[in-house]
Coordinates of C-alpha atoms in Angstrom, one line a residue:
M14 CA 79.0 50.8 18.6
R15 CA 75.6 50.9 20.1
P16 CA 72.5 51.4 17.9
L17 CA 70.4 54.4 19.0
A18 CA 67.3 53.4 17.0
I19 CA 66.0 50.8 14.7
E20 CA 63.5 51.6 12.0
L21 CA 61.6 48.6 10.6
T22 CA 59.5 49.1 7.4
R23 CA 57.1 46.7 5.7
P24 CA 56.3 47.6 2.0
P25 CA 52.7 47.7 1.0
M26 CA 51.6 44.2 0.0
D27 CA 48.4 42.1 -0.3
G28 CA 46.2 45.2 0.1
K29 CA 47.9 46.2 3.4
P30 CA 49.4 49.8 3.6
Q31 CA 53.1 50.4 4.2
W32 CA 54.0 50.0 7.9
R33 CA 56.9 51.8 9.5
D34 CA 57.9 52.1 13.1
V35 CA 61.0 53.3 15.0
Y36 CA 62.3 51.4 18.1
T37 CA 64.6 52.8 20.7
P38 CA 66.1 51.3 23.9
A39 CA 63.6 51.6 26.8
W40 CA 63.5 50.8 30.5
H41 CA 59.9 49.5 30.9
S42 CA 59.2 45.8 30.3
S43 CA 57.3 45.9 27.0
G44 CA 59.8 48.5 25.5
V45 CA 62.7 46.3 26.4
W46 CA 61.2 43.4 24.7
L47 CA 60.2 45.4 21.6
W48 CA 63.8 46.7 21.4
R49 CA 65.2 43.2 21.7
L50 CA 62.8 41.9 19.1
A51 CA 63.8 44.7 16.7
K52 CA 67.5 43.9 17.2
A53 CA 66.8 40.2 16.6
H54 CA 65.0 41.1 13.4
V55 CA 68.0 43.2 12.2
L56 CA 70.5 40.5 13.0
A57 CA 68.4 37.9 11.2
H58 CA 68.4 40.0 8.1
D59 CA 72.1 40.9 8.4
S60 CA 73.0 37.1 8.6
G61 CA 70.9 36.5 5.5
Y62 CA 72.7 39.4 3.7
H63 CA 76.1 38.1 4.8
Q64 CA 75.4 34.6 3.7
L65 CA 74.0 35.5 0.3
I66 CA 75.8 38.7 -0.7
S67 CA 79.1 38.9 1.2
H68 CA 79.9 35.2 1.3
W69 CA 78.2 33.5 -1.6
L70 CA 78.1 36.2 -4.3
R71 CA 81.3 38.2 -3.5
T72 CA 83.5 35.2 -2.9
H73 CA 82.3 31.9 -4.4
C74 CA 80.3 33.1 -7.3
C75 CA 82.9 35.8 -8.4
T76 CA 85.7 33.2 -8.7
E77 CA 83.9 30.9 -11.1
P78 CA 84.8 32.9 -14.3
Y79 CA 88.4 33.0 -13.2
I80 CA 88.5 29.2 -12.6
I81 CA 86.9 28.5 -16.0
A82 CA 89.3 31.0 -17.8
T83 CA 92.3 29.5 -16.0
H84 CA 91.3 25.9 -17.1
R85 CA 90.6 27.0 -20.7
Q86 CA 93.5 29.3 -21.3
L87 CA 96.5 28.1 -19.3
S88 CA 98.4 24.9 -19.6
E89 CA 98.7 22.8 -16.5
M90 CA 102.4 23.5 -16.7
H91 CA 102.0 27.2 -16.7
P92 CA 103.3 28.8 -13.4
I93 CA 100.2 30.9 -12.8
Y94 CA 98.0 27.8 -13.2
R95 CA 100.2 25.9 -10.8
L96 CA 100.0 28.8 -8.3
L97 CA 96.2 29.1 -8.6
H98 CA 95.2 25.4 -8.8
P99 CA 95.3 24.7 -5.0
H100 CA 93.0 27.6 -4.4
F101 CA 90.6 26.7 -7.2
R102 CA 90.7 23.0 -6.6
Y103 CA 87.3 22.3 -5.1
T104 CA 85.5 25.6 -5.6
M105 CA 83.3 24.5 -8.6
E106 CA 82.1 21.4 -6.7
I107 CA 81.4 23.5 -3.6
N108 CA 79.5 26.0 -5.7
A109 CA 77.4 23.2 -7.4
L110 CA 76.5 21.8 -4.0
A111 CA 75.7 25.3 -2.7
R112 CA 73.3 25.9 -5.6
E113 CA 71.7 22.5 -5.0
Y114 CA 71.2 22.6 -1.3
L115 CA 71.9 26.1 0.1
I116 CA 70.5 28.8 -2.2
S117 CA 67.9 26.8 -4.2
A118 CA 64.2 27.2 -3.7
D119 CA 63.3 25.8 -0.3
G120 CA 67.0 25.4 0.4
I121 CA 68.8 25.8 3.7
I122 CA 69.4 29.6 3.5
E123 CA 65.8 30.3 2.3
T124 CA 64.3 28.3 5.1
S125 CA 66.8 29.3 7.9
F126 CA 67.4 32.9 7.3
S127 CA 64.9 35.7 6.8
P128 CA 65.1 36.7 3.1
G129 CA 62.7 33.8 2.4
K130 CA 61.5 33.5 -1.1
Y131 CA 63.7 36.5 -2.2
S132 CA 67.0 34.6 -1.6
M133 CA 67.6 33.9 -5.3
E134 CA 66.6 37.5 -6.3
L135 CA 69.1 38.9 -3.9
C136 CA 72.0 36.9 -5.4
R137 CA 71.2 37.5 -9.1
L138 CA 74.0 39.1 -11.1
D139 CA 71.9 41.4 -13.3

């Protein structure tokens, strides 16, 4: 699939009005570079969304209640516990480290990907 157009919008902030522009593929030099910059902007936001929502929130975060419930409600001898234990083994430690270093304020995701200071707001569960 090839994109036909990219619309970039900046919400009104700090007294500046809302800004919106549409970029399309072009053949002249400035248009080519604007198109490439627009694609890079979309890719940066997409990678931030993938890291925070698709990977962190929908995989690591969602398994925590099941891990806690499994440890609280099932005996270590229970067949379901024994089946799930290898999959849940290090998840809580990985999540704790992710909260400390990756998604925290000024963490790796906030400084490396484009969501910036909104990283924690994106991955809230309310």
